[in-house]
Amino acid sequence: MSDINCRMPAVALRGLVCLPDMILHFDVSRKKSIAALEAAMVKDQMVFLVAQKDPDEEDPKQEDLYTAGAMAKVKQIVKMPENMVRVVAEGKFRAELDEVISVLTDVIIHDREEKVENENEAEAMRRVLEEIVQKFIDAGAKFGPEITRQMEQAEDIVKLTNQLCANMPMRWQDRQTLAEKMDFRERYEELCRIME
């Protein structure tokens, strides 16, 4: 599928990055963010999530935001005391910020079906990822059962890479670097580099 241009509600995240196949829990208190979530809930529950460059910035402008983010489906909103809203969202597609227009944002959605056609290449890539994850385990890293199950069940190297990008423990800045890799092979290589 090709890229899609659309206007969507957007929320700037502080110290968090949303990727496809990722379940993200976060709190918002800014009026602009709450208005964006309300707009998403009225329509199709889809919202563009993009990270701020500086998590301490109270009123981020377009230049204060990264370009790469994700379209996410809002699964749950809970109103908390002191005008705080707790959100659960699931990343669906890679997307890029085009232009901020108040609560709404023009975005480019990258809904591409990525594949590695060569089975030998895909298997070699899988082995590399399994070896790196095994190094983590040997070093005493504690992984939730989710990552181990994903390694065992993933039939497709692209899906496995995306799930590891979303679920491996790493700094949010590293996850942002992965978000910016729209090409699968670049994303795979960057994931291997970060994990090593």
PDB file of C-alpha atoms in Angstrom:
ATOM      1  CA  MET A   1       0.000   0.000   0.000  1.00  0.00           C
ATOM      2  CA  SER A   2       1.229   3.517  -0.672  1.00  0.00           C
ATOM      3  CA  ASP A   3       1.644   6.441   1.684  1.00  0.00           C
ATOM      4  CA  ILE A   4      -1.533   8.193   2.834  1.00  0.00           C
ATOM      5  CA  ASN A   5      -1.793  11.910   3.650  1.00  0.00           C
ATOM      6  CA  CYS A   6      -4.408  12.821   6.252  1.00  0.00           C
ATOM      7  CA  ARG A   7      -5.251  15.212   9.069  1.00  0.00           C
ATOM      8  CA  MET A   8      -5.376  13.575  12.494  1.00  0.00           C
ATOM      9  CA  PRO A   9      -5.539  14.467  16.179  1.00  0.00           C
ATOM     10  CA  ALA A  10      -2.010  14.361  17.615  1.00  0.00           C
ATOM     11  CA  VAL A  11      -0.468  13.957  21.056  1.00  0.00           C
ATOM     12  CA  ALA A  12       3.139  14.890  21.891  1.00  0.00           C
ATOM     13  CA  LEU A  13       4.712  12.284  24.183  1.00  0.00           C
ATOM     14  CA  ARG A  14       7.284  13.050  26.888  1.00  0.00           C
ATOM     15  CA  GLY A  15      10.102  10.515  27.065  1.00  0.00           C
ATOM     16  CA  LEU A  16       8.071   7.857  25.238  1.00  0.00           C
ATOM     17  CA  VAL A  17       7.991   6.584  21.666  1.00  0.00           C
ATOM     18  CA  CYS A  18       5.163   4.615  20.078  1.00  0.00           C
ATOM     19  CA  LEU A  19       5.909   2.028  17.384  1.00  0.00           C
ATOM     20  CA  PRO A  20       3.673  -0.349  15.418  1.00  0.00           C
ATOM     21  CA  ASP A  21       2.695  -3.481  17.407  1.00  0.00           C
ATOM     22  CA  MET A  22       3.365  -1.655  20.677  1.00  0.00           C
ATOM     23  CA  ILE A  23       0.930  -1.216  23.560  1.00  0.00           C
ATOM     24  CA  LEU A  24       1.685   2.083  25.261  1.00  0.00           C
ATOM     25  CA  HIS A  25       0.381   3.368  28.614  1.00  0.00           C
ATOM     26  CA  PHE A  26       0.786   7.089  29.262  1.00  0.00           C
ATOM     27  CA  ASP A  27      -0.768  10.015  31.122  1.00  0.00           C
ATOM     28  CA  VAL A  28      -1.669  13.384  29.633  1.00  0.00           C
ATOM     29  CA  SER A  29      -2.627  16.613  31.355  1.00  0.00           C
ATOM     30  CA  ARG A  30      -2.150  19.292  28.690  1.00  0.00           C
ATOM     31  CA  LYS A  31      -5.420  20.721  27.410  1.00  0.00           C
ATOM     32  CA  LYS A  32      -4.259  20.367  23.798  1.00  0.00           C
ATOM     33  CA  SER A  33      -3.497  16.664  24.279  1.00  0.00           C
ATOM     34  CA  ILE A  34      -6.801  15.983  26.042  1.00  0.00           C
ATOM     35  CA  ALA A  35      -8.653  17.778  23.218  1.00  0.00           C
ATOM     36  CA  ALA A  36      -6.798  15.615  20.659  1.00  0.00           C
ATOM     37  CA  LEU A  37      -7.794  12.435  22.487  1.00  0.00           C
ATOM     38  CA  GLU A  38     -11.416  13.581  22.690  1.00  0.00           C
ATOM     39  CA  ALA A  39     -11.382  14.310  18.938  1.00  0.00           C
ATOM     40  CA  ALA A  40      -9.983  10.824  18.276  1.00  0.00           C
ATOM     41  CA  MET A  41     -12.654   9.160  20.409  1.00  0.00           C
ATOM     42  CA  VAL A  42     -15.449  10.969  18.544  1.00  0.00           C
ATOM     43  CA  LYS A  43     -14.115   9.796  15.182  1.00  0.00           C
ATOM     44  CA  ASP A  44     -12.293   6.462  14.788  1.00  0.00           C
ATOM     45  CA  GLN A  45     -10.138   6.335  17.953  1.00  0.00           C
ATOM     46  CA  MET A  46      -6.985   6.900  15.869  1.00  0.00           C
ATOM     47  CA  VAL A  47      -4.389   9.415  17.022  1.00  0.00           C
ATOM     48  CA  PHE A  48      -0.886  10.356  15.861  1.00  0.00           C
ATOM     49  CA  LEU A  49       1.649   9.885  18.671  1.00  0.00           C
ATOM     50  CA  VAL A  50       4.974  11.687  18.323  1.00  0.00           C
ATOM     51  CA  ALA A  51       7.803  12.224  20.820  1.00  0.00           C
ATOM     52  CA  GLN A  52       9.016  15.612  22.000  1.00  0.00           C
ATOM     53  CA  LYS A  53      12.735  16.287  21.627  1.00  0.00           C
ATOM     54  CA  ASP A  54      12.834  17.767  25.129  1.00  0.00           C
ATOM     55  CA  PRO A  55      10.467  15.995  27.578  1.00  0.00           C
ATOM     56  CA  ASP A  56      10.482  19.085  29.844  1.00  0.00           C
ATOM     57  CA  GLU A  57       9.034  21.403  27.167  1.00  0.00           C
ATOM     58  CA  GLU A  58       5.568  22.427  28.382  1.00  0.00           C
ATOM     59  CA  ASP A  59       4.139  23.752  25.113  1.00  0.00           C
ATOM     60  CA  PRO A  60       5.967  22.041  22.225  1.00  0.00           C
ATOM     61  CA  LYS A  61       5.794  23.614  18.771  1.00  0.00           C
ATOM     62  CA  GLN A  62       6.421  21.728  15.537  1.00  0.00           C
ATOM     63  CA  GLU A  63      10.187  22.290  15.723  1.00  0.00           C
ATOM     64  CA  ASP A  64      10.158  20.742  19.232  1.00  0.00           C
ATOM     65  CA  LEU A  65       8.782  17.437  17.922  1.00  0.00           C
ATOM     66  CA  TYR A  66      10.437  14.571  16.116  1.00  0.00           C
ATOM     67  CA  THR A  67       9.113  13.874  12.633  1.00  0.00           C
ATOM     68  CA  ALA A  68       8.675  10.093  12.907  1.00  0.00           C
ATOM     69  CA  GLY A  69       5.893   8.712  15.058  1.00  0.00           C
ATOM     70  CA  ALA A  70       3.038   6.252  14.834  1.00  0.00           C
ATOM     71  CA  MET A  71      -0.668   6.139  14.190  1.00  0.00           C
ATOM     72  CA  ALA A  72      -2.215   4.465  17.220  1.00  0.00           C
ATOM     73  CA  LYS A  73      -5.655   3.217  18.170  1.00  0.00           C
ATOM     74  CA  VAL A  74      -6.796   4.480  21.565  1.00  0.00           C
ATOM     75  CA  LYS A  75      -7.931   1.416  23.510  1.00  0.00           C
ATOM     76  CA  GLN A  76      -8.834   3.052  26.802  1.00  0.00           C
ATOM     77  CA  ILE A  77      -9.096   6.470  28.431  1.00  0.00           C
ATOM     78  CA  VAL A  78      -9.539   6.910  32.176  1.00  0.00           C
ATOM     79  CA  LYS A  79     -10.086  10.348  33.692  1.00  0.00           C
ATOM     80  CA  MET A  80      -7.958  10.796  36.795  1.00  0.00           C
ATOM     81  CA  PRO A  81      -7.935  13.481  39.511  1.00  0.00           C
ATOM     82  CA  GLU A  82      -6.387  16.903  38.807  1.00  0.00           C
ATOM     83  CA  ASN A  83      -7.307  16.973  35.089  1.00  0.00           C
ATOM     84  CA  MET A  84      -5.091  13.987  34.275  1.00  0.00           C
ATOM     85  CA  VAL A  85      -6.097  11.403  31.670  1.00  0.00           C
ATOM     86  CA  ARG A  86      -4.599   7.901  31.611  1.00  0.00           C
ATOM     87  CA  VAL A  87      -4.409   6.382  28.120  1.00  0.00           C
ATOM     88  CA  VAL A  88      -3.807   2.925  26.671  1.00  0.00           C
ATOM     89  CA  ALA A  89      -3.046   2.956  22.937  1.00  0.00           C
ATOM     90  CA  GLU A  90      -1.810   0.419  20.399  1.00  0.00           C
ATOM     91  CA  GLY A  91       0.614   1.453  17.658  1.00  0.00           C
ATOM     92  CA  LYS A  92      -0.656   0.517  14.203  1.00  0.00           C
ATOM     93  CA  PHE A  93       1.327   2.201  11.417  1.00  0.00           C
ATOM     94  CA  ARG A  94       4.512   4.203  10.976  1.00  0.00           C
ATOM     95  CA  ALA A  95       3.746   7.835  10.251  1.00  0.00           C
ATOM     96  CA  GLU A  96       5.545  11.136   9.781  1.00  0.00           C
ATOM     97  CA  LEU A  97       4.637  14.598  10.934  1.00  0.00           C
ATOM     98  CA  ASP A  98       3.966  16.955   8.062  1.00  0.00           C
ATOM     99  CA  GLU A  99       2.441  20.058   9.680  1.00  0.00           C
ATOM    100  CA  VAL A 100       1.044  20.902  13.116  1.00  0.00           C
ATOM    101  CA  ILE A 101      -2.318  22.666  13.028  1.00  0.00           C
ATOM    102  CA  SER A 102      -3.424  23.177  16.629  1.00  0.00           C
ATOM    103  CA  VAL A 103      -4.989  19.942  17.978  1.00  0.00           C
ATOM    104  CA  LEU A 104      -4.954  18.422  14.487  1.00  0.00           C
ATOM    105  CA  THR A 105      -1.830  17.515  12.565  1.00  0.00           C
ATOM    106  CA  ASP A 106      -1.185  16.683   8.932  1.00  0.00           C
ATOM    107  CA  VAL A 107       0.568  13.317   8.803  1.00  0.00           C
ATOM    108  CA  ILE A 108       1.854  10.884   6.216  1.00  0.00           C
ATOM    109  CA  ILE A 109       0.938   7.297   7.111  1.00  0.00           C
ATOM    110  CA  HIS A 110       3.319   4.591   5.892  1.00  0.00           C
ATOM    111  CA  ASP A 111       1.085   1.542   5.596  1.00  0.00           C
ATOM    112  CA  ARG A 112       3.540  -0.621   3.698  1.00  0.00           C
ATOM    113  CA  GLU A 113       3.669  -4.374   3.559  1.00  0.00           C
ATOM    114  CA  GLU A 114       7.331  -5.167   4.059  1.00  0.00           C
ATOM    115  CA  LYS A 115       8.704  -8.598   3.188  1.00  0.00           C
ATOM    116  CA  VAL A 116      12.002 -10.430   2.893  1.00  0.00           C
ATOM    117  CA  GLU A 117      11.432 -12.654  -0.129  1.00  0.00           C
ATOM    118  CA  ASN A 118      14.610 -14.740   0.214  1.00  0.00           C
ATOM    119  CA  GLU A 119      13.932 -17.427   2.843  1.00  0.00           C
ATOM    120  CA  ASN A 120      17.649 -18.050   3.491  1.00  0.00           C
ATOM    121  CA  GLU A 121      18.233 -14.348   4.138  1.00  0.00           C
ATOM    122  CA  ALA A 122      15.207 -14.169   6.452  1.00  0.00           C
ATOM    123  CA  GLU A 123      16.430 -17.220   8.399  1.00  0.00           C
ATOM    124  CA  ALA A 124      19.937 -15.750   8.737  1.00  0.00           C
ATOM    125  CA  MET A 125      18.462 -12.483  10.044  1.00  0.00           C
ATOM    126  CA  ARG A 126      16.346 -14.418  12.553  1.00  0.00           C
ATOM    127  CA  ARG A 127      19.402 -16.338  13.820  1.00  0.00           C
ATOM    128  CA  VAL A 128      21.294 -13.080  14.377  1.00  0.00           C
ATOM    129  CA  LEU A 129      18.409 -11.677  16.449  1.00  0.00           C
ATOM    130  CA  GLU A 130      18.108 -14.908  18.445  1.00  0.00           C
ATOM    131  CA  GLU A 131      21.856 -14.852  19.208  1.00  0.00           C
ATOM    132  CA  ILE A 132      21.700 -11.249  20.416  1.00  0.00           C
ATOM    133  CA  VAL A 133      18.674 -11.939  22.624  1.00  0.00           C
ATOM    134  CA  GLN A 134      20.459 -15.015  24.013  1.00  0.00           C
ATOM    135  CA  LYS A 135      23.427 -12.773  24.956  1.00  0.00           C
ATOM    136  CA  PHE A 136      20.987 -10.594  26.931  1.00  0.00           C
ATOM    137  CA  ILE A 137      19.631 -13.667  28.715  1.00  0.00           C
ATOM    138  CA  ASP A 138      23.147 -15.019  29.426  1.00  0.00           C
ATOM    139  CA  ALA A 139      24.100 -11.629  30.889  1.00  0.00           C
ATOM    140  CA  GLY A 140      21.241 -11.980  33.374  1.00  0.00           C
ATOM    141  CA  ALA A 141      18.662  -9.767  31.662  1.00  0.00           C
ATOM    142  CA  LYS A 142      15.141 -10.585  32.718  1.00  0.00           C
ATOM    143  CA  PHE A 143      12.717 -10.676  29.835  1.00  0.00           C
ATOM    144  CA  GLY A 144       9.003 -10.953  30.203  1.00  0.00           C
ATOM    145  CA  PRO A 145       7.433 -14.056  28.711  1.00  0.00           C
ATOM    146  CA  GLU A 146       6.100 -11.823  25.913  1.00  0.00           C
ATOM    147  CA  ILE A 147       9.494 -11.383  24.202  1.00  0.00           C
ATOM    148  CA  THR A 148      10.375 -15.079  24.462  1.00  0.00           C
ATOM    149  CA  ARG A 149       6.979 -16.054  23.043  1.00  0.00           C
ATOM    150  CA  GLN A 150       7.377 -13.553  20.188  1.00  0.00           C
ATOM    151  CA  MET A 151      10.745 -15.079  19.303  1.00  0.00           C
ATOM    152  CA  GLU A 152       9.218 -18.545  19.185  1.00  0.00           C
ATOM    153  CA  GLN A 153       5.982 -17.682  17.375  1.00  0.00           C
ATOM    154  CA  ALA A 154       6.998 -15.041  14.843  1.00  0.00           C
ATOM    155  CA  GLU A 155       6.924 -16.578  11.381  1.00  0.00           C
ATOM    156  CA  ASP A 156       7.990 -13.420   9.600  1.00  0.00           C
ATOM    157  CA  ILE A 157      11.327 -11.629  10.161  1.00  0.00           C
ATOM    158  CA  VAL A 158       9.750  -8.202   9.557  1.00  0.00           C
ATOM    159  CA  LYS A 159       7.068  -8.811  12.196  1.00  0.00           C
ATOM    160  CA  LEU A 160       9.669 -10.189  14.632  1.00  0.00           C
ATOM    161  CA  THR A 161      11.938  -7.169  14.115  1.00  0.00           C
ATOM    162  CA  ASN A 162       9.034  -4.752  14.644  1.00  0.00           C
ATOM    163  CA  GLN A 163       7.956  -6.582  17.819  1.00  0.00           C
ATOM    164  CA  LEU A 164      11.491  -6.497  19.233  1.00  0.00           C
ATOM    165  CA  CYS A 165      11.776  -2.782  18.380  1.00  0.00           C
ATOM    166  CA  ALA A 166       8.573  -2.228  20.337  1.00  0.00           C
ATOM    167  CA  ASN A 167       9.218  -4.522  23.297  1.00  0.00           C
ATOM    168  CA  MET A 168      12.942  -4.836  24.010  1.00  0.00           C
ATOM    169  CA  PRO A 169      14.075  -2.795  27.014  1.00  0.00           C
ATOM    170  CA  MET A 170      15.899   0.274  25.681  1.00  0.00           C
ATOM    171  CA  ARG A 171      16.149   4.037  26.112  1.00  0.00           C
ATOM    172  CA  TRP A 172      13.372   6.065  24.505  1.00  0.00           C
ATOM    173  CA  GLN A 173      15.975   7.876  22.374  1.00  0.00           C
ATOM    174  CA  ASP A 174      17.028   4.527  20.852  1.00  0.00           C
ATOM    175  CA  ARG A 175      13.397   3.660  20.184  1.00  0.00           C
ATOM    176  CA  GLN A 176      13.033   7.039  18.429  1.00  0.00           C
ATOM    177  CA  THR A 177      16.021   6.198  16.230  1.00  0.00           C
ATOM    178  CA  LEU A 178      14.219   2.978  15.259  1.00  0.00           C
ATOM    179  CA  ALA A 179      10.995   4.910  14.582  1.00  0.00           C
ATOM    180  CA  GLU A 180      12.849   7.054  12.073  1.00  0.00           C
ATOM    181  CA  LYS A 181      13.980   4.019  10.037  1.00  0.00           C
ATOM    182  CA  MET A 182      11.126   3.686   7.544  1.00  0.00           C
ATOM    183  CA  ASP A 183      13.012   1.039   5.536  1.00  0.00           C
ATOM    184  CA  PHE A 184      12.911  -2.450   7.091  1.00  0.00           C
ATOM    185  CA  ARG A 185      16.559  -3.363   6.466  1.00  0.00           C
ATOM    186  CA  GLU A 186      17.781  -0.094   7.981  1.00  0.00           C
ATOM    187  CA  ARG A 187      15.509  -0.704  10.987  1.00  0.00           C
ATOM    188  CA  TYR A 188      16.797  -4.283  11.368  1.00  0.00           C
ATOM    189  CA  GLU A 189      20.455  -3.161  11.226  1.00  0.00           C
ATOM    190  CA  GLU A 190      19.816  -0.356  13.737  1.00  0.00           C
ATOM    191  CA  LEU A 191      18.023  -2.752  16.104  1.00  0.00           C
ATOM    192  CA  CYS A 192      21.004  -5.132  15.967  1.00  0.00           C
ATOM    193  CA  ARG A 193      23.395  -2.234  16.625  1.00  0.00           C
ATOM    194  CA  ILE A 194      21.371  -0.960  19.606  1.00  0.00           C
ATOM    195  CA  MET A 195      20.980  -4.432  21.096  1.00  0.00           C
ATOM    196  CA  GLU A 196      24.682  -5.215  20.686  1.00  0.00           C
TER     197      GLU A 196
END
